[in-house]
Amino acid sequence: MDHALKPQTEPDPYEPAAEAIIEACGGDPREAVIALMGERDYLAGRVEALERSVSWGFARAGAAR
């Protein structure tokens, strides 16, 4: 196949981060997934805490606009 006709694909922007996470977990992809799931749970908890701290009067006023 002529390489000039082959469609160019954009590099995956997550690839370097994925490699870094796996490397930080000793090269074990399973450990990387477990670490990411823990981070996801932590961040979900932070979002919930922030949602509870929002003034509902302000939130309703913002939604009405």
PQR file with spaces between the fields and no chain letter, atoms N, CA, C, O and H, PARSE charges and radii, in Angstrom:
ATOM       1  N    MET     1       0.846   -1.184    0.000 -0.4000 1.5000
ATOM       2  CA   MET     1       0.000    0.000    0.000 -0.0000 2.0000
ATOM       3  C    MET     1       0.887    1.241    0.000  0.5500 1.7000
ATOM       4  O    MET     1       1.893    1.302    0.707 -0.5500 1.4000
ATOM       5  N    ASP     2       0.506    2.206   -0.787 -0.4000 1.5000
ATOM       6  CA   ASP     2       1.236    3.471   -0.861 -0.0000 2.0000
ATOM       7  C    ASP     2       1.000    4.265    0.424  0.5500 1.7000
ATOM       8  O    ASP     2      -0.145    4.563    0.764 -0.5500 1.4000
ATOM       9  H    ASP     2      -0.311    2.156   -1.361  0.4000 1.0000
ATOM      10  N    HIS     3       2.069    4.608    1.137 -0.4000 1.5000
ATOM      11  CA   HIS     3       1.943    5.333    2.396 -0.0000 2.0000
ATOM      12  C    HIS     3       1.352    6.723    2.209  0.5500 1.7000
ATOM      13  O    HIS     3       0.793    7.285    3.151 -0.5500 1.4000
ATOM      14  H    HIS     3       2.999    4.365    0.861  0.4000 1.0000
ATOM      15  N    ALA     4       1.466    7.285    1.009 -0.4000 1.5000
ATOM      16  CA   ALA     4       0.906    8.610    0.745 -0.0000 2.0000
ATOM      17  C    ALA     4      -0.619    8.565    0.782  0.5500 1.7000
ATOM      18  O    ALA     4      -1.260    9.579    1.062 -0.5500 1.4000
ATOM      19  H    ALA     4       1.920    6.828    0.245  0.4000 1.0000
ATOM      20  N    LEU     5      -1.212    7.395    0.499 -0.4000 1.5000
ATOM      21  CA   LEU     5      -2.667    7.262    0.497 -0.0000 2.0000
ATOM      22  C    LEU     5      -3.218    6.822    1.850  0.5500 1.7000
ATOM      23  O    LEU     5      -4.426    6.873    2.079 -0.5500 1.4000
ATOM      24  H    LEU     5      -0.692    6.572    0.271  0.4000 1.0000
ATOM      25  N    LYS     6      -2.346    6.398    2.728 -0.4000 1.5000
ATOM      26  CA   LYS     6      -2.777    5.936    4.047 -0.0000 2.0000
ATOM      27  C    LYS     6      -3.237    7.139    4.879  0.5500 1.7000
ATOM      28  O    LYS     6      -2.508    8.125    4.993 -0.5500 1.4000
ATOM      29  H    LYS     6      -1.364    6.357    2.541  0.4000 1.0000
ATOM      30  N    PRO     7      -4.440    7.064    5.461 -0.5600 1.5000
ATOM      31  CA   PRO     7      -4.929    8.199    6.251  0.2800 2.0000
ATOM      32  C    PRO     7      -4.041    8.435    7.471  0.5500 1.7000
ATOM      33  O    PRO     7      -3.610    7.494    8.138 -0.5500 1.4000
ATOM      34  N    GLN     8      -3.781    9.698    7.744 -0.4000 1.5000
ATOM      35  CA   GLN     8      -2.974   10.066    8.911 -0.0000 2.0000
ATOM      36  C    GLN     8      -3.867   10.060   10.148  0.5500 1.7000
ATOM      37  O    GLN     8      -4.975   10.596   10.134 -0.5500 1.4000
ATOM      38  H    GLN     8      -4.131   10.463    7.203  0.4000 1.0000
ATOM      39  N    THR     9      -3.378    9.457   11.192 -0.4000 1.5000
ATOM      40  CA   THR     9      -4.128    9.454   12.444 -0.0000 2.0000
ATOM      41  C    THR     9      -3.411   10.340   13.443  0.5500 1.7000
ATOM      42  O    THR     9      -2.183   10.422   13.467 -0.5500 1.4000
ATOM      43  H    THR     9      -2.478    9.021   11.203  0.4000 1.0000
ATOM      44  N    GLU    10      -4.199   10.992   14.257 -0.4000 1.5000
ATOM      45  CA   GLU    10      -3.645   11.841   15.301 -0.0000 2.0000
ATOM      46  C    GLU    10      -3.084   10.945   16.401  0.5500 1.7000
ATOM      47  O    GLU    10      -3.651    9.891   16.688 -0.5500 1.4000
ATOM      48  H    GLU    10      -5.196   10.925   14.237  0.4000 1.0000
ATOM      49  N    PRO    11      -1.981   11.352   17.015 -0.5600 1.5000
ATOM      50  CA   PRO    11      -1.478   10.569   18.145  0.2800 2.0000
ATOM      51  C    PRO    11      -2.464   10.634   19.312  0.5500 1.7000
ATOM      52  O    PRO    11      -3.108   11.658   19.542 -0.5500 1.4000
ATOM      53  N    ASP    12      -2.566    9.553   20.020 -0.4000 1.5000
ATOM      54  CA   ASP    12      -3.477    9.484   21.165 -0.0000 2.0000
ATOM      55  C    ASP    12      -2.929   10.363   22.284  0.5500 1.7000
ATOM      56  O    ASP    12      -1.833   10.102   22.781 -0.5500 1.4000
ATOM      57  H    ASP    12      -2.043    8.721   19.833  0.4000 1.0000
ATOM      58  N    PRO    13      -3.662   11.398   22.694 -0.5600 1.5000
ATOM      59  CA   PRO    13      -3.139   12.308   23.718  0.2800 2.0000
ATOM      60  C    PRO    13      -3.021   11.642   25.097  0.5500 1.7000
ATOM      61  O    PRO    13      -2.315   12.152   25.967 -0.5500 1.4000
ATOM      62  N    TYR    14      -3.698   10.523   25.301 -0.4000 1.5000
ATOM      63  CA   TYR    14      -3.653    9.834   26.588 -0.0000 2.0000
ATOM      64  C    TYR    14      -2.501    8.839   26.694  0.5500 1.7000
ATOM      65  O    TYR    14      -2.166    8.389   27.789 -0.5500 1.4000
ATOM      66  H    TYR    14      -4.272   10.109   24.595  0.4000 1.0000
ATOM      67  N    GLU    15      -1.899    8.495   25.562 -0.4000 1.5000
ATOM      68  CA   GLU    15      -0.840    7.476   25.554 -0.0000 2.0000
ATOM      69  C    GLU    15       0.317    7.805   26.493  0.5500 1.7000
ATOM      70  O    GLU    15       0.708    6.938   27.274 -0.5500 1.4000
ATOM      71  H    GLU    15      -2.171    8.860   24.672  0.4000 1.0000
ATOM      72  N    PRO    16       0.889    9.017   26.461 -0.5600 1.5000
ATOM      73  CA   PRO    16       2.004    9.308   27.379  0.2800 2.0000
ATOM      74  C    PRO    16       1.588    9.221   28.852  0.5500 1.7000
ATOM      75  O    PRO    16       2.346    8.724   29.685 -0.5500 1.4000
ATOM      76  N    ALA    17       0.394    9.701   29.166 -0.4000 1.5000
ATOM      77  CA   ALA    17      -0.080    9.637   30.550 -0.0000 2.0000
ATOM      78  C    ALA    17      -0.306    8.186   30.977  0.5500 1.7000
ATOM      79  O    ALA    17       0.031    7.806   32.098 -0.5500 1.4000
ATOM      80  H    ALA    17      -0.222   10.105   28.490  0.4000 1.0000
ATOM      81  N    ALA    18      -0.872    7.384   30.087 -0.4000 1.5000
ATOM      82  CA   ALA    18      -1.103    5.967   30.398 -0.0000 2.0000
ATOM      83  C    ALA    18       0.219    5.257   30.661  0.5500 1.7000
ATOM      84  O    ALA    18       0.335    4.481   31.610 -0.5500 1.4000
ATOM      85  H    ALA    18      -1.146    7.693   29.176  0.4000 1.0000
ATOM      86  N    GLU    19       1.207    5.522   29.825 -0.4000 1.5000
ATOM      87  CA   GLU    19       2.524    4.914   30.018 -0.0000 2.0000
ATOM      88  C    GLU    19       3.139    5.339   31.350  0.5500 1.7000
ATOM      89  O    GLU    19       3.740    4.524   32.050 -0.5500 1.4000
ATOM      90  H    GLU    19       1.113    6.153   29.054  0.4000 1.0000
ATOM      91  N    ALA    20       2.986    6.614   31.695 -0.4000 1.5000
ATOM      92  CA   ALA    20       3.540    7.115   32.960 -0.0000 2.0000
ATOM      93  C    ALA    20       2.853    6.469   34.153  0.5500 1.7000
ATOM      94  O    ALA    20       3.510    6.128   35.137 -0.5500 1.4000
ATOM      95  H    ALA    20       2.497    7.276   31.126  0.4000 1.0000
ATOM      96  N    ILE    21       1.533    6.298   34.076 -0.4000 1.5000
ATOM      97  CA   ILE    21       0.795    5.679   35.180 -0.0000 2.0000
ATOM      98  C    ILE    21       1.212    4.222   35.346  0.5500 1.7000
ATOM      99  O    ILE    21       1.435    3.757   36.463 -0.5500 1.4000
ATOM     100  H    ILE    21       1.000    6.575   33.277  0.4000 1.0000
ATOM     101  N    ILE    22       1.316    3.508   34.235 -0.4000 1.5000
ATOM     102  CA   ILE    22       1.736    2.104   34.303 -0.0000 2.0000
ATOM     103  C    ILE    22       3.151    2.001   34.857  0.5500 1.7000
ATOM     104  O    ILE    22       3.436    1.133   35.682 -0.5500 1.4000
ATOM     105  H    ILE    22       1.135    3.886   33.327  0.4000 1.0000
ATOM     106  N    GLU    23       4.028    2.876   34.410 -0.4000 1.5000
ATOM     107  CA   GLU    23       5.412    2.884   34.914 -0.0000 2.0000
ATOM     108  C    GLU    23       5.438    3.166   36.413  0.5500 1.7000
ATOM     109  O    GLU    23       6.195    2.534   37.149 -0.5500 1.4000
ATOM     110  H    GLU    23       3.796    3.581   33.740  0.4000 1.0000
ATOM     111  N    ALA    24       4.612    4.114   36.869 -0.4000 1.5000
ATOM     112  CA   ALA    24       4.555    4.453   38.291 -0.0000 2.0000
ATOM     113  C    ALA    24       4.036    3.291   39.127  0.5500 1.7000
ATOM     114  O    ALA    24       4.284    3.226   40.331 -0.5500 1.4000
ATOM     115  H    ALA    24       3.997    4.627   36.271  0.4000 1.0000
ATOM     116  N    CYS    25       3.316    2.374   38.487 -0.4000 1.5000
ATOM     117  CA   CYS    25       2.788    1.198   39.183 -0.0000 2.0000
ATOM     118  C    CYS    25       3.663   -0.026   38.941  0.5500 1.7000
ATOM     119  O    CYS    25       3.181   -1.159   38.978 -0.5500 1.4000
ATOM     120  H    CYS    25       3.114    2.427   37.509  0.4000 1.0000
ATOM     121  N    GLY    26       4.936    0.203   38.696 -0.4000 1.5000
ATOM     122  CA   GLY    26       5.883   -0.892   38.528 -0.0000 2.0000
ATOM     123  C    GLY    26       5.725   -1.648   37.227  0.5500 1.7000
ATOM     124  O    GLY    26       6.197   -2.779   37.111 -0.5500 1.4000
ATOM     125  H    GLY    26       5.328    1.122   38.666  0.4000 1.0000
ATOM     126  N    GLY    27       5.067   -1.043   36.234 -0.4000 1.5000
ATOM     127  CA   GLY    27       4.893   -1.709   34.948 -0.0000 2.0000
ATOM     128  C    GLY    27       3.724   -2.666   34.908  0.5500 1.7000
ATOM     129  O    GLY    27       3.530   -3.358   33.909 -0.5500 1.4000
ATOM     130  H    GLY    27       4.684   -0.124   36.328  0.4000 1.0000
ATOM     131  N    ASP    28       2.933   -2.722   35.979 -0.4000 1.5000
ATOM     132  CA   ASP    28       1.807   -3.659   36.067 -0.0000 2.0000
ATOM     133  C    ASP    28       0.514   -2.941   35.674  0.5500 1.7000
ATOM     134  O    ASP    28       0.026   -2.104   36.433 -0.5500 1.4000
ATOM     135  H    ASP    28       3.090   -2.160   36.791  0.4000 1.0000
ATOM     136  N    PRO    29      -0.054   -3.256   34.495 -0.5600 1.5000
ATOM     137  CA   PRO    29      -1.282   -2.580   34.066  0.2800 2.0000
ATOM     138  C    PRO    29      -2.453   -2.788   35.030  0.5500 1.7000
ATOM     139  O    PRO    29      -3.277   -1.892   35.213 -0.5500 1.4000
ATOM     140  N    ARG    30      -2.522   -3.966   35.643 -0.4000 1.5000
ATOM     141  CA   ARG    30      -3.613   -4.234   36.598 -0.0000 2.0000
ATOM     142  C    ARG    30      -3.515   -3.303   37.800  0.5500 1.7000
ATOM     143  O    ARG    30      -4.526   -2.763   38.248 -0.5500 1.4000
ATOM     144  H    ARG    30      -1.852   -4.693   35.494  0.4000 1.0000
ATOM     145  N    GLU    31      -2.323   -3.112   38.319 -0.4000 1.5000
ATOM     146  CA   GLU    31      -2.119   -2.191   39.435 -0.0000 2.0000
ATOM     147  C    GLU    31      -2.453   -0.755   39.013  0.5500 1.7000
ATOM     148  O    GLU    31      -2.976    0.021   39.813 -0.5500 1.4000
ATOM     149  H    GLU    31      -1.501   -3.551   37.954  0.4000 1.0000
ATOM     150  N    ALA    32      -2.154   -0.406   37.770 -0.4000 1.5000
ATOM     151  CA   ALA    32      -2.483    0.930   37.269 -0.0000 2.0000
ATOM     152  C    ALA    32      -3.992    1.133   37.231  0.5500 1.7000
ATOM     153  O    ALA    32      -4.487    2.199   37.597 -0.5500 1.4000
ATOM     154  H    ALA    32      -1.729   -1.036   37.121  0.4000 1.0000
ATOM     155  N    VAL    33      -4.725    0.113   36.789 -0.4000 1.5000
ATOM     156  CA   VAL    33      -6.190    0.208   36.752 -0.0000 2.0000
ATOM     157  C    VAL    33      -6.737    0.370   38.166  0.5500 1.7000
ATOM     158  O    VAL    33      -7.629    1.186   38.396 -0.5500 1.4000
ATOM     159  H    VAL    33      -4.323   -0.754   36.491  0.4000 1.0000
ATOM     160  N    ILE    34      -6.214   -0.395   39.103 -0.4000 1.5000
ATOM     161  CA   ILE    34      -6.668   -0.302   40.495 -0.0000 2.0000
ATOM     162  C    ILE    34      -6.381    1.093   41.045  0.5500 1.7000
ATOM     163  O    ILE    34      -7.223    1.669   41.733 -0.5500 1.4000
ATOM     164  H    ILE    34      -5.489   -1.058   38.916  0.4000 1.0000
ATOM     165  N    ALA    35      -5.209    1.640   40.752 -0.4000 1.5000
ATOM     166  CA   ALA    35      -4.862    2.980   41.216 -0.0000 2.0000
ATOM     167  C    ALA    35      -5.794    4.022   40.608  0.5500 1.7000
ATOM     168  O    ALA    35      -6.222    4.947   41.298 -0.5500 1.4000
ATOM     169  H    ALA    35      -4.524    1.172   40.193  0.4000 1.0000
ATOM     170  N    LEU    36      -6.112    3.881   39.328 -0.4000 1.5000
ATOM     171  CA   LEU    36      -7.014    4.830   38.677 -0.0000 2.0000
ATOM     172  C    LEU    36      -8.426    4.736   39.236  0.5500 1.7000
ATOM     173  O    LEU    36      -9.110    5.751   39.362 -0.5500 1.4000
ATOM     174  H    LEU    36      -5.765    3.129   38.767  0.4000 1.0000
ATOM     175  N    MET    37      -8.866    3.533   39.570 -0.4000 1.5000
ATOM     176  CA   MET    37     -10.189    3.380   40.170 -0.0000 2.0000
ATOM     177  C    MET    37     -10.241    4.048   41.543  0.5500 1.7000
ATOM     178  O    MET    37     -11.249    4.657   41.902 -0.5500 1.4000
ATOM     179  H    MET    37      -8.310    2.708   39.467  0.4000 1.0000
ATOM     180  N    GLY    38      -9.174    3.938   42.297 -0.4000 1.5000
ATOM     181  CA   GLY    38      -9.099    4.617   43.585 -0.0000 2.0000
ATOM     182  C    GLY    38      -9.127    6.128   43.413  0.5500 1.7000
ATOM     183  O    GLY    38      -9.800    6.825   44.173 -0.5500 1.4000
ATOM     184  H    GLY    38      -8.355    3.444   42.006  0.4000 1.0000
ATOM     185  N    GLU    39      -8.411    6.636   42.433 -0.4000 1.5000
ATOM     186  CA   GLU    39      -8.409    8.075   42.153 -0.0000 2.0000
ATOM     187  C    GLU    39      -9.789    8.543   41.729  0.5500 1.7000
ATOM     188  O    GLU    39     -10.247    9.611   42.137 -0.5500 1.4000
ATOM     189  H    GLU    39      -7.865    6.069   41.817  0.4000 1.0000
ATOM     190  N    ARG    40     -10.448    7.735   40.905 -0.4000 1.5000
ATOM     191  CA   ARG    40     -11.810    8.076   40.475 -0.0000 2.0000
ATOM     192  C    ARG    40     -12.748    8.183   41.672  0.5500 1.7000
ATOM     193  O    ARG    40     -13.539    9.121   41.759 -0.5500 1.4000
ATOM     194  H    ARG    40     -10.076    6.869   40.573  0.4000 1.0000
ATOM     195  N    ASP    41     -12.663    7.227   42.595 -0.4000 1.5000
ATOM     196  CA   ASP    41     -13.516    7.248   43.778 -0.0000 2.0000
ATOM     197  C    ASP    41     -13.223    8.460   44.648  0.5500 1.7000
ATOM     198  O    ASP    41     -14.141    9.087   45.177 -0.5500 1.4000
ATOM     199  H    ASP    41     -12.020    6.464   42.524  0.4000 1.0000
ATOM     200  N    TYR    42     -11.945    8.790   44.796 -0.4000 1.5000
ATOM     201  CA   TYR    42     -11.561    9.965   45.579 -0.0000 2.0000
ATOM     202  C    TYR    42     -12.152   11.228   44.952  0.5500 1.7000
ATOM     203  O    TYR    42     -12.747   12.050   45.649 -0.5500 1.4000
ATOM     204  H    TYR    42     -11.200    8.280   44.366  0.4000 1.0000
ATOM     205  N    LEU    43     -11.988   11.379   43.639 -0.4000 1.5000
ATOM     206  CA   LEU    43     -12.485   12.572   42.963 -0.0000 2.0000
ATOM     207  C    LEU    43     -14.011   12.644   42.989  0.5500 1.7000
ATOM     208  O    LEU    43     -14.573   13.731   43.122 -0.5500 1.4000
ATOM     209  H    LEU    43     -11.505   10.711   43.073  0.4000 1.0000
ATOM     210  N    ALA    44     -14.683   11.512   42.866 -0.4000 1.5000
ATOM     211  CA   ALA    44     -16.143   11.499   42.957 -0.0000 2.0000
ATOM     212  C    ALA    44     -16.586   11.969   44.340  0.5500 1.7000
ATOM     213  O    ALA    44     -17.571   12.698   44.461 -0.5500 1.4000
ATOM     214  H    ALA    44     -14.226   10.628   42.758  0.4000 1.0000
ATOM     215  N    GLY    45     -15.869   11.558   45.376 -0.4000 1.5000
ATOM     216  CA   GLY    45     -16.176   12.017   46.729 -0.0000 2.0000
ATOM     217  C    GLY    45     -15.971   13.514   46.877  0.5500 1.7000
ATOM     218  O    GLY    45     -16.758   14.184   47.546 -0.5500 1.4000
ATOM     219  H    GLY    45     -15.069   10.966   45.277  0.4000 1.0000
ATOM     220  N    ARG    46     -14.931   14.044   46.267 -0.4000 1.5000
ATOM     221  CA   ARG    46     -14.675   15.490   46.307 -0.0000 2.0000
ATOM     222  C    ARG    46     -15.788   16.254   45.601  0.5500 1.7000
ATOM     223  O    ARG    46     -16.235   17.292   46.089 -0.5500 1.4000
ATOM     224  H    ARG    46     -14.291   13.500   45.724  0.4000 1.0000
ATOM     225  N    VAL    47     -16.242   15.741   44.444 -0.4000 1.5000
ATOM     226  CA   VAL    47     -17.335   16.395   43.714 -0.0000 2.0000
ATOM     227  C    VAL    47     -18.598   16.406   44.571  0.5500 1.7000
ATOM     228  O    VAL    47     -19.289   17.421   44.654 -0.5500 1.4000
ATOM     229  H    VAL    47     -15.879   14.898   44.048  0.4000 1.0000
ATOM     230  N    GLU    48     -18.896   15.269   45.208 -0.4000 1.5000
ATOM     231  CA   GLU    48     -20.078   15.204   46.070 -0.0000 2.0000
ATOM     232  C    GLU    48     -19.981   16.206   47.214  0.5500 1.7000
ATOM     233  O    GLU    48     -20.962   16.878   47.530 -0.5500 1.4000
ATOM     234  H    GLU    48     -18.335   14.444   45.140  0.4000 1.0000
ATOM     235  N    ALA    49     -18.813   16.313   47.838 -0.4000 1.5000
ATOM     236  CA   ALA    49     -18.628   17.266   48.935 -0.0000 2.0000
ATOM     237  C    ALA    49     -18.791   18.695   48.442  0.5500 1.7000
ATOM     238  O    ALA    49     -19.396   19.518   49.129 -0.5500 1.4000
ATOM     239  H    ALA    49     -18.016   15.767   47.581  0.4000 1.0000
ATOM     240  N    LEU    50     -18.271   18.999   47.286 -0.4000 1.5000
ATOM     241  CA   LEU    50     -18.416   20.341   46.725 -0.0000 2.0000
ATOM     242  C    LEU    50     -19.860   20.643   46.367  0.5500 1.7000
ATOM     243  O    LEU    50     -20.329   21.764   46.568 -0.5500 1.4000
ATOM     244  H    LEU    50     -17.779   18.331   46.727  0.4000 1.0000
ATOM     245  N    GLU    51     -20.571   19.652   45.838 -0.4000 1.5000
ATOM     246  CA   GLU    51     -21.987   19.849   45.519 -0.0000 2.0000
ATOM     247  C    GLU    51     -22.790   20.154   46.779  0.5500 1.7000
ATOM     248  O    GLU    51     -23.693   20.991   46.756 -0.5500 1.4000
ATOM     249  H    GLU    51     -20.191   18.742   45.675  0.4000 1.0000
ATOM     250  N    ARG    52     -22.465   19.481   47.874 -0.4000 1.5000
ATOM     251  CA   ARG    52     -23.173   19.728   49.136 -0.0000 2.0000
ATOM     252  C    ARG    52     -22.882   21.123   49.673  0.5500 1.7000
ATOM     253  O    ARG    52     -23.713   21.699   50.374 -0.5500 1.4000
ATOM     254  H    ARG    52     -21.732   18.801   47.893  0.4000 1.0000
ATOM     255  N    SER    53     -21.715   21.672   49.353 -0.4000 1.5000
ATOM     256  CA   SER    53     -21.333   22.974   49.892 -0.0000 2.0000
ATOM     257  C    SER    53     -21.847   24.152   49.065  0.5500 1.7000
ATOM     258  O    SER    53     -21.716   25.303   49.482 -0.5500 1.4000
ATOM     259  H    SER    53     -21.040   21.204   48.783  0.4000 1.0000
ATOM     260  N    VAL    54     -22.433   23.872   47.892 -0.4000 1.5000
ATOM     261  CA   VAL    54     -22.940   24.939   47.033 -0.0000 2.0000
ATOM     262  C    VAL    54     -24.248   25.464   47.615  0.5500 1.7000
ATOM     263  O    VAL    54     -25.099   24.692   48.056 -0.5500 1.4000
ATOM     264  H    VAL    54     -22.540   22.937   47.553  0.4000 1.0000
ATOM     265  N    SER    55     -24.395   26.786   47.611 -0.4000 1.5000
ATOM     266  CA   SER    55     -25.639   27.405   48.044 -0.0000 2.0000
ATOM     267  C    SER    55     -26.721   27.076   47.023  0.5500 1.7000
ATOM     268  O    SER    55     -26.570   27.381   45.839 -0.5500 1.4000
ATOM     269  H    SER    55     -23.703   27.413   47.253  0.4000 1.0000
ATOM     270  N    TRP    56     -27.801   26.463   47.466 -0.4000 1.5000
ATOM     271  CA   TRP    56     -28.863   26.088   46.532 -0.0000 2.0000
ATOM     272  C    TRP    56     -29.578   27.314   45.986  0.5500 1.7000
ATOM     273  O    TRP    56     -30.079   27.282   44.863 -0.5500 1.4000
ATOM     274  H    TRP    56     -27.924   26.215   48.427  0.4000 1.0000
ATOM     275  N    GLY    57     -29.636   28.397   46.761 -0.4000 1.5000
ATOM     276  CA   GLY    57     -30.234   29.633   46.246 -0.0000 2.0000
ATOM     277  C    GLY    57     -29.453   30.142   45.055  0.5500 1.7000
ATOM     278  O    GLY    57     -30.041   30.572   44.063 -0.5500 1.4000
ATOM     279  H    GLY    57     -29.229   28.423   47.674  0.4000 1.0000
ATOM     280  N    PHE    58     -28.137   30.096   45.143 -0.4000 1.5000
ATOM     281  CA   PHE    58     -27.302   30.524   44.017 -0.0000 2.0000
ATOM     282  C    PHE    58     -27.455   29.565   42.843  0.5500 1.7000
ATOM     283  O    PHE    58     -27.522   29.994   41.692 -0.5500 1.4000
ATOM     284  H    PHE    58     -27.660   29.747   45.949  0.4000 1.0000
ATOM     285  N    ALA    59     -27.509   28.292   43.129 -0.4000 1.5000
ATOM     286  CA   ALA    59     -27.620   27.294   42.063 -0.0000 2.0000
ATOM     287  C    ALA    59     -28.939   27.455   41.330  0.5500 1.7000
ATOM     288  O    ALA    59     -28.967   27.363   40.102 -0.5500 1.4000
ATOM     289  H    ALA    59     -27.455   27.944   44.065  0.4000 1.0000
ATOM     290  N    ARG    60     -30.050   27.696   42.056 -0.4000 1.5000
ATOM     291  CA   ARG    60     -31.336   27.880   41.401 -0.0000 2.0000
ATOM     292  C    ARG    60     -31.341   29.149   40.565  0.5500 1.7000
ATOM     293  O    ARG    60     -31.876   29.155   39.456 -0.5500 1.4000
ATOM     294  H    ARG    60     -30.026   27.770   43.053  0.4000 1.0000
ATOM     295  N    ALA    61     -30.747   30.235   41.085 -0.4000 1.5000
ATOM     296  CA   ALA    61     -30.700   31.479   40.337 -0.0000 2.0000
ATOM     297  C    ALA    61     -29.901   31.305   39.056  0.5500 1.7000
ATOM     298  O    ALA    61     -30.269   31.846   38.013 -0.5500 1.4000
ATOM     299  H    ALA    61     -30.312   30.230   41.986  0.4000 1.0000
ATOM     300  N    GLY    62     -28.818   30.558   39.130 -0.4000 1.5000
ATOM     301  CA   GLY    62     -27.994   30.333   37.947 -0.0000 2.0000
ATOM     302  C    GLY    62     -28.719   29.489   36.915  0.5500 1.7000
ATOM     303  O    GLY    62     -28.549   29.693   35.713 -0.5500 1.4000
ATOM     304  H    GLY    62     -28.519   30.119   39.977  0.4000 1.0000
ATOM     305  N    ALA    63     -29.535   28.531   37.378 -0.4000 1.5000
ATOM     306  CA   ALA    63     -30.238   27.659   36.452 -0.0000 2.0000
ATOM     307  C    ALA    63     -31.373   28.389   35.743  0.5500 1.7000
ATOM     308  O    ALA    63     -31.754   28.017   34.633 -0.5500 1.4000
ATOM     309  H    ALA    63     -29.674   28.364   38.354  0.4000 1.0000
ATOM     310  N    ALA    64     -31.918   29.431   36.383 -0.4000 1.5000
ATOM     311  CA   ALA    64     -33.048   30.152   35.807 -0.0000 2.0000
ATOM     312  C    ALA    64     -32.622   31.055   34.653  0.5500 1.7000
ATOM     313  O    ALA    64     -33.460   31.476   33.855 -0.5500 1.4000
ATOM     314  H    ALA    64     -31.609   29.732   37.285  0.4000 1.0000
ATOM     315  N    ARG    65     -31.359   31.349   34.561 -0.4000 1.5000
ATOM     316  CA   ARG    65     -30.891   32.273   33.510 -0.0000 2.0000
ATOM     317  C    ARG    65     -30.947   31.683   32.162  0.5500 1.7000
ATOM     318  O    ARG    65     -30.587   32.340   31.185 -0.5500 1.4000
ATOM     319  H    ARG    65     -30.678   31.007   35.210  0.4000 1.0000
